[in-house]
CSV table of N, CA and C in Angstrom, one decimal:
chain,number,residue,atom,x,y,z
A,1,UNK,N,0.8,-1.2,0.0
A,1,UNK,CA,0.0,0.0,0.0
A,1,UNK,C,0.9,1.2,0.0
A,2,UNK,N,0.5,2.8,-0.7
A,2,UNK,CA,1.2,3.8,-0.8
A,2,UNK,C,0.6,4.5,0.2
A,3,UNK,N,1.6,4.8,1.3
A,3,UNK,CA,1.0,5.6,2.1
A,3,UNK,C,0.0,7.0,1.6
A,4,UNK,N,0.2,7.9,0.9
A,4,UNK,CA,-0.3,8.8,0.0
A,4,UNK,C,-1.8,8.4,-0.3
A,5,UNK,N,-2.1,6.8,-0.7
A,5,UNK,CA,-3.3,6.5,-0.9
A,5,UNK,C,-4.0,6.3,0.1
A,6,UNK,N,-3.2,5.3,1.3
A,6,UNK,CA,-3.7,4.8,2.7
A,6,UNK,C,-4.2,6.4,3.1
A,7,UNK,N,-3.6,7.6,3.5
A,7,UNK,CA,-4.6,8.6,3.6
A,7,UNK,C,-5.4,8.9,2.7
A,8,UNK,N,-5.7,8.9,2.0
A,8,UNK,CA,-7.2,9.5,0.6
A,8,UNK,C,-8.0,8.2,1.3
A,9,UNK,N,-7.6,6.9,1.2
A,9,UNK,CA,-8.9,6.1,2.1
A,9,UNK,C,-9.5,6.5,3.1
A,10,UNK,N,-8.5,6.6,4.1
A,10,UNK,CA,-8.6,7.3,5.7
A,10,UNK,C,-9.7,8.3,5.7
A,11,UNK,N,-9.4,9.3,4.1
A,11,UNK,CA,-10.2,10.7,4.4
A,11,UNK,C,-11.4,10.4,4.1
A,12,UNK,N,-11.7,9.4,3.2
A,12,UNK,CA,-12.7,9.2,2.9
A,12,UNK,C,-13.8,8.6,4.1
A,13,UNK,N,-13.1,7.8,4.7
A,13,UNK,CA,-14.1,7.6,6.0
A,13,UNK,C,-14.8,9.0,6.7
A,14,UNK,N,-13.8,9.5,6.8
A,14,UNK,CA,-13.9,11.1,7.8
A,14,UNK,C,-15.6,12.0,6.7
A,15,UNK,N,-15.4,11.6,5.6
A,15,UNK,CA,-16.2,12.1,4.5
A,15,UNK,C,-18.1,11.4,4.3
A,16,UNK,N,-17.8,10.3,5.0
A,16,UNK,CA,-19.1,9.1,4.9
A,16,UNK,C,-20.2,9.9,5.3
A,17,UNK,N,-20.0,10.8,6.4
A,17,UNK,CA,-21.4,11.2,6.8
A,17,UNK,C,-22.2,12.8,5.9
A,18,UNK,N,-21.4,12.9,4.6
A,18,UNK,CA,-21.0,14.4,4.0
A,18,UNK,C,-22.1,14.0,2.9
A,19,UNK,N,-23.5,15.0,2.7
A,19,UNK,CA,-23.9,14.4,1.6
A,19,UNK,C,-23.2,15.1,0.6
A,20,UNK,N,-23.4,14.8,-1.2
A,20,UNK,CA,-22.6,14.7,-2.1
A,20,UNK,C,-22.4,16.7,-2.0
A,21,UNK,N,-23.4,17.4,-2.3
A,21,UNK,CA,-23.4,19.0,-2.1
A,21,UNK,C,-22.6,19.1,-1.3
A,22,UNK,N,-22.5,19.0,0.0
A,22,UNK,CA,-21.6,19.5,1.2
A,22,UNK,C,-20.1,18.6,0.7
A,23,UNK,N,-20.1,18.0,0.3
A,23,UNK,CA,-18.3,17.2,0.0
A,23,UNK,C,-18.3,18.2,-1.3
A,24,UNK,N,-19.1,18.2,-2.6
A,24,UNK,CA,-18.3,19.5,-3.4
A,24,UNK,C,-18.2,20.6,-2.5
A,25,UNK,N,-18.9,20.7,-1.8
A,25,UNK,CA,-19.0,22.6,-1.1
A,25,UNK,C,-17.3,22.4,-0.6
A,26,UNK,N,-17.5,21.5,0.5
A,26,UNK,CA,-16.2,21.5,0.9
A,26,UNK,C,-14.9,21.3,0.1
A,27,UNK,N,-14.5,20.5,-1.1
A,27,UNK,CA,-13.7,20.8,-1.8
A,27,UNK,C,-13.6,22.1,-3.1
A,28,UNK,N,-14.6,22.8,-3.1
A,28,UNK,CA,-14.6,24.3,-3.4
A,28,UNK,C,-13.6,24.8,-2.7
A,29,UNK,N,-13.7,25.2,-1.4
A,29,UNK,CA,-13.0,25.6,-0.4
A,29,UNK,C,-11.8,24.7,-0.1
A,30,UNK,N,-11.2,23.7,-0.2
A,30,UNK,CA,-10.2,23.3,-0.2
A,30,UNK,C,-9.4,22.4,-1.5
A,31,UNK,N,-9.4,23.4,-2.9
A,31,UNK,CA,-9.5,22.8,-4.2
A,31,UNK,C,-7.8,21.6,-4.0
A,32,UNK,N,-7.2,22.1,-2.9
A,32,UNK,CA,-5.9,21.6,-3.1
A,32,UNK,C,-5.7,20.4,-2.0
A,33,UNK,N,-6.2,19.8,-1.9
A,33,UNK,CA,-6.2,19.1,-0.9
A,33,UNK,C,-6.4,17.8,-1.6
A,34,UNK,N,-5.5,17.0,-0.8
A,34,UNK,CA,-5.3,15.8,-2.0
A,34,UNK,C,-6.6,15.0,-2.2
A,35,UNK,N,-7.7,14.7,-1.0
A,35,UNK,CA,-8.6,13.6,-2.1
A,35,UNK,C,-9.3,15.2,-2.8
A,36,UNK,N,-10.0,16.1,-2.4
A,36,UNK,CA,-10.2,16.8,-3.9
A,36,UNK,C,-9.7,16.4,-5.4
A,37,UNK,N,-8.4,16.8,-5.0
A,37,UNK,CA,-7.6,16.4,-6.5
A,37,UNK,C,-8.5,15.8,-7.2
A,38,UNK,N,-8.1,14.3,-6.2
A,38,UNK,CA,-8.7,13.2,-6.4
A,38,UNK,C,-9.8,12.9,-7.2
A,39,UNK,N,-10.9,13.9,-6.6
A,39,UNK,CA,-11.9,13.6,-7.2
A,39,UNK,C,-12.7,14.4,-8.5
A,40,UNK,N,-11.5,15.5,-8.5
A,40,UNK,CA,-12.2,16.4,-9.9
A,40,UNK,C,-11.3,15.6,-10.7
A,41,UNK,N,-9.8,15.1,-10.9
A,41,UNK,CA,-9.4,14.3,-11.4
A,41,UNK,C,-9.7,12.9,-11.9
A,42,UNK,N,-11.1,12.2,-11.3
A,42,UNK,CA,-11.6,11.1,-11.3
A,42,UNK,C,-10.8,9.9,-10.8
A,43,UNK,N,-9.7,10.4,-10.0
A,43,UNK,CA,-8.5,9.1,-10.2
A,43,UNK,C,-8.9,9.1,-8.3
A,44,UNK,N,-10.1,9.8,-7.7
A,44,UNK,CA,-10.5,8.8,-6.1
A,44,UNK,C,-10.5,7.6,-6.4
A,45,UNK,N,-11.9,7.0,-7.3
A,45,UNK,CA,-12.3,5.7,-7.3
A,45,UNK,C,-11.2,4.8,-7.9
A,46,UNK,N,-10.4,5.3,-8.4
A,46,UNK,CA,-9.1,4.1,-9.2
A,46,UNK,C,-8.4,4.1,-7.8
A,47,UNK,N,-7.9,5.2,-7.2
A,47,UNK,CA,-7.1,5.4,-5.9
A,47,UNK,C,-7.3,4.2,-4.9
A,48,UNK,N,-9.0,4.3,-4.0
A,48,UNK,CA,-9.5,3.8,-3.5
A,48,UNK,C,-9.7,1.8,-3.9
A,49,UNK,N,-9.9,2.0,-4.9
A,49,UNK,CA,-10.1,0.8,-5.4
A,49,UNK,C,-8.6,-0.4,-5.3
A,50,UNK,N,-7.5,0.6,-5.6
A,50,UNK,CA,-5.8,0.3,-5.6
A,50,UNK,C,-5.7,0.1,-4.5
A,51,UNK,N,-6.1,0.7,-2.7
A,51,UNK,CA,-5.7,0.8,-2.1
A,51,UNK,C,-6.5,-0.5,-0.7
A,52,UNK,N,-7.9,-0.7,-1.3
A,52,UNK,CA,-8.4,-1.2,-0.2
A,52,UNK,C,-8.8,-2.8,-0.7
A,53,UNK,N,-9.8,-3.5,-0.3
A,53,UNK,CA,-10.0,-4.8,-0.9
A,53,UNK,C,-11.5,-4.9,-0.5
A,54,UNK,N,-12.0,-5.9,-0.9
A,54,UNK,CA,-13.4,-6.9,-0.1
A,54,UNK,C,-14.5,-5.6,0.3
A,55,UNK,N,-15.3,-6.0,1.1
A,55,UNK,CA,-16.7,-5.2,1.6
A,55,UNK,C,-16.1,-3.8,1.8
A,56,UNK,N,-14.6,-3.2,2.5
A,56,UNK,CA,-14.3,-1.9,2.9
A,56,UNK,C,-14.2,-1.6,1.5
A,57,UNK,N,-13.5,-1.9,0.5
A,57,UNK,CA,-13.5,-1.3,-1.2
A,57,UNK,C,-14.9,-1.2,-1.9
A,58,UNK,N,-16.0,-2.1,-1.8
A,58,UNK,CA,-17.1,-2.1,-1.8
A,58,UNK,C,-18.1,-0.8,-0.9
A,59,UNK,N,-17.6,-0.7,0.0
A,59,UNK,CA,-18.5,0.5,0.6
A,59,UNK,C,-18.1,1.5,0.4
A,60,UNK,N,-16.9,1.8,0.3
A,60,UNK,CA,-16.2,3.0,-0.3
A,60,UNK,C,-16.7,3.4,-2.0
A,61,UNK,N,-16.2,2.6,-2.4
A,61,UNK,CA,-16.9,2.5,-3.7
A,61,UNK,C,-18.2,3.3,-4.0
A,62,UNK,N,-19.3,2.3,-3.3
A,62,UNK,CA,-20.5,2.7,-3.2
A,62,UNK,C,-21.0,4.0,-2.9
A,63,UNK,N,-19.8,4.8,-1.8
A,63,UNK,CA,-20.4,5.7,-1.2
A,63,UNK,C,-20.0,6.8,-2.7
A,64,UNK,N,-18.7,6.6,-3.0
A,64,UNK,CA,-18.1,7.9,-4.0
A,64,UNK,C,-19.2,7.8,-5.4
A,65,UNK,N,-19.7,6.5,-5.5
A,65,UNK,CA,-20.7,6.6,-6.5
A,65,UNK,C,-21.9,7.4,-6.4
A,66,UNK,N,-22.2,8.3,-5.2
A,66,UNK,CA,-23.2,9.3,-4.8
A,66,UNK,C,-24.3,8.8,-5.3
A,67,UNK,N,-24.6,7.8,-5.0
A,67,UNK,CA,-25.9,7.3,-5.7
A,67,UNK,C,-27.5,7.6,-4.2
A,68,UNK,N,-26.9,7.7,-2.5
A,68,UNK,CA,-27.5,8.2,-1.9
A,68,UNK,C,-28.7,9.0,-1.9
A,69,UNK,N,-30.3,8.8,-1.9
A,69,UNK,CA,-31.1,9.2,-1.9
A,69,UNK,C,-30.7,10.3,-1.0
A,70,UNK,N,-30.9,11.8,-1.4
A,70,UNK,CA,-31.0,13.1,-0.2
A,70,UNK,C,-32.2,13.9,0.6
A,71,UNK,N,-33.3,12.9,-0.4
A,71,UNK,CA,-34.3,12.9,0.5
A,71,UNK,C,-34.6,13.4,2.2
A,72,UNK,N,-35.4,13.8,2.8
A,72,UNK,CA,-35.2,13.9,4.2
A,72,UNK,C,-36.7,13.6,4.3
A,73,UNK,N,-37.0,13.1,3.5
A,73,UNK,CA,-38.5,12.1,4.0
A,73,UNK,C,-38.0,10.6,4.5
A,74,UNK,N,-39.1,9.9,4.5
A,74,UNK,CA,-38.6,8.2,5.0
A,74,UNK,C,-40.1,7.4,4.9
A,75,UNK,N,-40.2,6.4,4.5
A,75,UNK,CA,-41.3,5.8,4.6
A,75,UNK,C,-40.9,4.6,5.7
A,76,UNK,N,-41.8,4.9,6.5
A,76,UNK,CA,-41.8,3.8,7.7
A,76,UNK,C,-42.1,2.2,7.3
A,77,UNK,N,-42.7,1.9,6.5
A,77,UNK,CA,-43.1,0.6,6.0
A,77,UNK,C,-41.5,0.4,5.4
A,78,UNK,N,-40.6,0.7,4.5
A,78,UNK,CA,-39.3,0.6,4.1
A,78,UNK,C,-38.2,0.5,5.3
A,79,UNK,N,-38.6,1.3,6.3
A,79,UNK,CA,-37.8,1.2,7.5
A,79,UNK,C,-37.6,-0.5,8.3
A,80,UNK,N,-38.7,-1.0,8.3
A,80,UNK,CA,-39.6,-1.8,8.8
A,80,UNK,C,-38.8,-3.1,8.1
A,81,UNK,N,-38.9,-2.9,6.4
A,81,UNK,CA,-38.6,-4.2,5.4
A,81,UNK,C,-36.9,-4.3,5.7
A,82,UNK,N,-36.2,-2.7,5.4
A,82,UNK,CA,-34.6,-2.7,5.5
A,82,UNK,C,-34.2,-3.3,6.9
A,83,UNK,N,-34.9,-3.1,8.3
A,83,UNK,CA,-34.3,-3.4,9.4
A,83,UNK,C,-34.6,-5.2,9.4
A,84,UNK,N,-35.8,-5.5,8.9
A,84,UNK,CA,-35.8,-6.9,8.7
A,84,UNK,C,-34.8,-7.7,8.0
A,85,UNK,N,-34.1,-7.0,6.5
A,85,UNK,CA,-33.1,-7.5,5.8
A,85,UNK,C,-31.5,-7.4,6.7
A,86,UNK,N,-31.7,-6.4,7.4
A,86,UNK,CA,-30.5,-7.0,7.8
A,86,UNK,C,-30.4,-7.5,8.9
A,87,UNK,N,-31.3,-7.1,9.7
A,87,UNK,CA,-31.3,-8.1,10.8
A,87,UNK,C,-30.9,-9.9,10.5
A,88,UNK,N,-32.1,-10.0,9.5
A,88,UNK,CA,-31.6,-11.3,8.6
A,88,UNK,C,-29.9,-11.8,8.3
A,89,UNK,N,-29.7,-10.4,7.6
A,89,UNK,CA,-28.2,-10.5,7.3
A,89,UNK,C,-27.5,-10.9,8.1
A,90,UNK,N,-27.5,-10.3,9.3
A,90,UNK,CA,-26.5,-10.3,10.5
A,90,UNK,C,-27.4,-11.1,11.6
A,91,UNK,N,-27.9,-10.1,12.5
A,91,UNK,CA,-28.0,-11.1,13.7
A,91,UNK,C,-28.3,-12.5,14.0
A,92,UNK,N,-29.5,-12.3,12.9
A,92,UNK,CA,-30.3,-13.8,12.8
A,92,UNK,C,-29.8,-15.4,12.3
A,93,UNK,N,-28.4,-14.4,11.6
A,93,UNK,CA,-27.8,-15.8,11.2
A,93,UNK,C,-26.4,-16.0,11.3
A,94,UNK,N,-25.8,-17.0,10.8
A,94,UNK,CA,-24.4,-17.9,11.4
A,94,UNK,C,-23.7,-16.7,10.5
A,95,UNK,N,-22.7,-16.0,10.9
A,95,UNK,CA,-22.1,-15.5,9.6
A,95,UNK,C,-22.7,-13.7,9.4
A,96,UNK,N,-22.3,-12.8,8.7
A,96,UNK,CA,-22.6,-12.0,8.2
A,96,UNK,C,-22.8,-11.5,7.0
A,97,UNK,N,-23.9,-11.0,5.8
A,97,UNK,CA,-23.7,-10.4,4.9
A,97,UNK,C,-23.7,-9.9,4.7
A,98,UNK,N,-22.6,-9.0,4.5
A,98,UNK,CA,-21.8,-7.3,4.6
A,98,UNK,C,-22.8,-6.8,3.7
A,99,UNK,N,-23.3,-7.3,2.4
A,99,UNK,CA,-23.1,-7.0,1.1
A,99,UNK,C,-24.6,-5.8,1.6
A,100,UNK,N,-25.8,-6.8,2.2
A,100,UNK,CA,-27.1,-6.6,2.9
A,100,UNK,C,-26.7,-5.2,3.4
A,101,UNK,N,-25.6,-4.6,4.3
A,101,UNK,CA,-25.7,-3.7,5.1
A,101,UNK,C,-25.0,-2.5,3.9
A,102,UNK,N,-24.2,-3.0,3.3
A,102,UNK,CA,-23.5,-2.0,2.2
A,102,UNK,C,-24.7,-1.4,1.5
A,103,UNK,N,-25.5,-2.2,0.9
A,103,UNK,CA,-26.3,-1.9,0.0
A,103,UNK,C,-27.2,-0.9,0.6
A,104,UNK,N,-27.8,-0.9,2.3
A,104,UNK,CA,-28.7,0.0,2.3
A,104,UNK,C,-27.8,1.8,2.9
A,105,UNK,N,-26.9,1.4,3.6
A,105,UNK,CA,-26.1,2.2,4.1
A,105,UNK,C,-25.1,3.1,3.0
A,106,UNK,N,-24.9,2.6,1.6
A,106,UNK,CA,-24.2,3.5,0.7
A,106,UNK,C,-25.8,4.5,0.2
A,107,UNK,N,-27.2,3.6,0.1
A,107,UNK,CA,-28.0,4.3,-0.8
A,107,UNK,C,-29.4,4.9,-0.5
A,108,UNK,N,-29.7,4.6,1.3
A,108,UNK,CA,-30.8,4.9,1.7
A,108,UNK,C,-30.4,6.8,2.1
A,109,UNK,N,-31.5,7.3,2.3
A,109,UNK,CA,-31.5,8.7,3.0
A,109,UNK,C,-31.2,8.7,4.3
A,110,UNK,N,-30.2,9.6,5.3
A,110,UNK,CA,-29.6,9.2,6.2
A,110,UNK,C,-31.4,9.5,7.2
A,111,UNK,N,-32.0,10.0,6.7
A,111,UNK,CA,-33.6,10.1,7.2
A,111,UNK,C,-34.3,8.8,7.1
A,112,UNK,N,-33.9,7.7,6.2
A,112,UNK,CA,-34.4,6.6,5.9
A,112,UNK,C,-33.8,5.5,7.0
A,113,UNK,N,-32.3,6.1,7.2
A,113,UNK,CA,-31.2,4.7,7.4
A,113,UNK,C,-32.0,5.3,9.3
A,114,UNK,N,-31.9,6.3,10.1
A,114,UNK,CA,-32.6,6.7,11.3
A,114,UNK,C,-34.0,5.7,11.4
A,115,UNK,N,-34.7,5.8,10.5
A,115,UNK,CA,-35.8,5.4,10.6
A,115,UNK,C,-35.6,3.6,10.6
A,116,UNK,N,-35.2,3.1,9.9
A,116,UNK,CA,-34.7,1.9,9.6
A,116,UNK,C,-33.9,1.3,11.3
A,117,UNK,N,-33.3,2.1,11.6
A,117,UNK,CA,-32.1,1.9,12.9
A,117,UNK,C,-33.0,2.3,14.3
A,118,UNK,N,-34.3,3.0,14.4
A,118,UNK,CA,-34.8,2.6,15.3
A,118,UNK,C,-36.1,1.3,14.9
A,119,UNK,N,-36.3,1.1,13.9
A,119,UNK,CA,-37.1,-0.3,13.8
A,119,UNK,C,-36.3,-1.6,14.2
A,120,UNK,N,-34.9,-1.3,14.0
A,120,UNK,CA,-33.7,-2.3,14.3
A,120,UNK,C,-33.7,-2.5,15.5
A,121,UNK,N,-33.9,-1.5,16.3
A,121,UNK,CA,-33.6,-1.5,18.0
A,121,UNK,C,-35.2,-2.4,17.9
A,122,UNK,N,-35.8,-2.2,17.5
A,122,UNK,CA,-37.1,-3.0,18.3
A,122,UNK,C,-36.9,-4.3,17.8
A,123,UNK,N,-36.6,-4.8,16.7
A,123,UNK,CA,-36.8,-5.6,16.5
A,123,UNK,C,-35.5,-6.8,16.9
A,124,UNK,N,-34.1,-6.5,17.3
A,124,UNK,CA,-33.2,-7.1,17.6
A,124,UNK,C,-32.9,-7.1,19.2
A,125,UNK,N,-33.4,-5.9,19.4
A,125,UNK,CA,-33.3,-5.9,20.9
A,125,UNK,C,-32.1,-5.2,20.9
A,126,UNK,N,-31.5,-4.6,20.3
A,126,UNK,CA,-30.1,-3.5,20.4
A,126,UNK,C,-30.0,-3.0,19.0
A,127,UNK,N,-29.0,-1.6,19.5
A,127,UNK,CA,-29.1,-0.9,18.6
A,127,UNK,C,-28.0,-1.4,17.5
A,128,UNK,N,-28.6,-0.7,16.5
A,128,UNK,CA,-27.2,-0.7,15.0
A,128,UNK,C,-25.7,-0.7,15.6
A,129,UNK,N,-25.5,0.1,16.3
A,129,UNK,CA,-23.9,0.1,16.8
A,129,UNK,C,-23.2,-0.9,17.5
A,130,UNK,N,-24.5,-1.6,17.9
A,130,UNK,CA,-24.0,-2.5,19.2
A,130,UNK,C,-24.1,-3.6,18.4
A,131,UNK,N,-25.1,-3.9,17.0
A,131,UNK,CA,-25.0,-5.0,16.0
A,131,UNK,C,-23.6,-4.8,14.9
A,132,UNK,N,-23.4,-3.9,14.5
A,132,UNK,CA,-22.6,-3.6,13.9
A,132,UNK,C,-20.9,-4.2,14.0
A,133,UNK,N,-20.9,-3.7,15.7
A,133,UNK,CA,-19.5,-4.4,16.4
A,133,UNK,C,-19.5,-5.6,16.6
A,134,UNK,N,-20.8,-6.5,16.4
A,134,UNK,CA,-20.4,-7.6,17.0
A,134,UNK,C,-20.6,-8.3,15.5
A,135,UNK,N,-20.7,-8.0,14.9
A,135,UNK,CA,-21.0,-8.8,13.3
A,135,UNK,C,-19.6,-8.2,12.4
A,136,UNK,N,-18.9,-7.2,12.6
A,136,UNK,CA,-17.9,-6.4,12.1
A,136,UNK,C,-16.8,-5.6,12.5
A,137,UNK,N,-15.5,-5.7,12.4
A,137,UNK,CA,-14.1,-5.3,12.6
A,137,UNK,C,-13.4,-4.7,11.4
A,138,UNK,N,-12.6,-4.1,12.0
A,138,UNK,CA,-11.7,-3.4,10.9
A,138,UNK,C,-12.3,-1.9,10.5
A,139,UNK,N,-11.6,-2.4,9.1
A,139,UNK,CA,-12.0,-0.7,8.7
A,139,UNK,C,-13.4,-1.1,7.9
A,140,UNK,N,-14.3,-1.9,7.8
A,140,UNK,CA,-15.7,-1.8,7.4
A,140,UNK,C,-15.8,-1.6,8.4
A,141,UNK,N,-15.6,-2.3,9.5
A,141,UNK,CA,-16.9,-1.5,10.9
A,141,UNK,C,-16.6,0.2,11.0
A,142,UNK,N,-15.8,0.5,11.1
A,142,UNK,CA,-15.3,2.2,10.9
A,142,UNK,C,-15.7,2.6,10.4
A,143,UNK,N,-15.8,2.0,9.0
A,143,UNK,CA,-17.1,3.0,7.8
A,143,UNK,C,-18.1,3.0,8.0
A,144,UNK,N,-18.4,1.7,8.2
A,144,UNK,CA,-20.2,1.8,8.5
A,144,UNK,C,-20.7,2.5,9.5
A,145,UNK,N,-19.9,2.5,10.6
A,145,UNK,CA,-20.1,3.4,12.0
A,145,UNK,C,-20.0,4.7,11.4
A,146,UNK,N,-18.8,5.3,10.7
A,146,UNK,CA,-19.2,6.1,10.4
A,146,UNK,C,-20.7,6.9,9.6
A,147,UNK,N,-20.9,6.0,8.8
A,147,UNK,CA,-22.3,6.8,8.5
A,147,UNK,C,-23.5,6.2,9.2
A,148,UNK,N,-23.8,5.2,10.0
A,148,UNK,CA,-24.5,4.9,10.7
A,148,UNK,C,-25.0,5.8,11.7
């Protein structure tokens, strides 16, 4: 790994909770700053992709693809199905599938993923954070914590 990249990863965590307007806003203001570069350059996601592997490259990935509903509505019935799927994913079963929690955490509205994460508390008997750590280490748990 090039250290140079290991930070652009790093920053990108620090960036998870930024919807896509507020990360250009902020690289307006800091045009020089290496993931900037990065990203008017389009060479983040080659960067990122170079530097990390498995579900952490995958959620990173996901996230730089801004695909994120920005919505600040949430339909409670979706809350309800997403906290079921991963509950499924994770607690309910032998094993973890990252892919379950990637999927809703790179592209639900952080108004959606709230809504979703207190149906999780009722229905697991603990919160996202406390499922999160015990189903995941490293730097996916980091990321996902971070936008969770």
């Amino acid at each position: 790994m090039h250290p140079e990249k290991n930070q652009i990863t790093y920053k990108c965590i620090n960036f998870c909770t930024l919807n896509i307007e507020e990360f250009f806003c902020f690289c307006k203001l800091f045009p020089d700053l290496d993931l900037c570069v990065s990203v008017y350059s389009n060479e983040l996601e080659e960067d990122v992709a170079g530097d990390t592997s498995g579900h952490f490259k995958r959620l990173l990935i996901g996230l730089l693809q801004a695909n994120r509903d920005e919505s600040k509505e949430f339909d409670r019935n979706k809350a309800k199905q997403d906290a079921q799927a991963i509950y499924e994913a994770g607690e309910k079963k032998w094993g973890t599938d990252e892919s379950r929690f990637n999927v809703l955490l790179v592209s639900r509205s952080y108004a959606q993923l709230r809504a979703t994460f207190q149906e999780y508390a009722k229905l697991a008997n603990k919160d996202i954070e406390d499922s999160l750590k015990s189903e995941m280490s490293g730097d996916l748990l980091q990321g996902m914590l971070a936008i969770g």
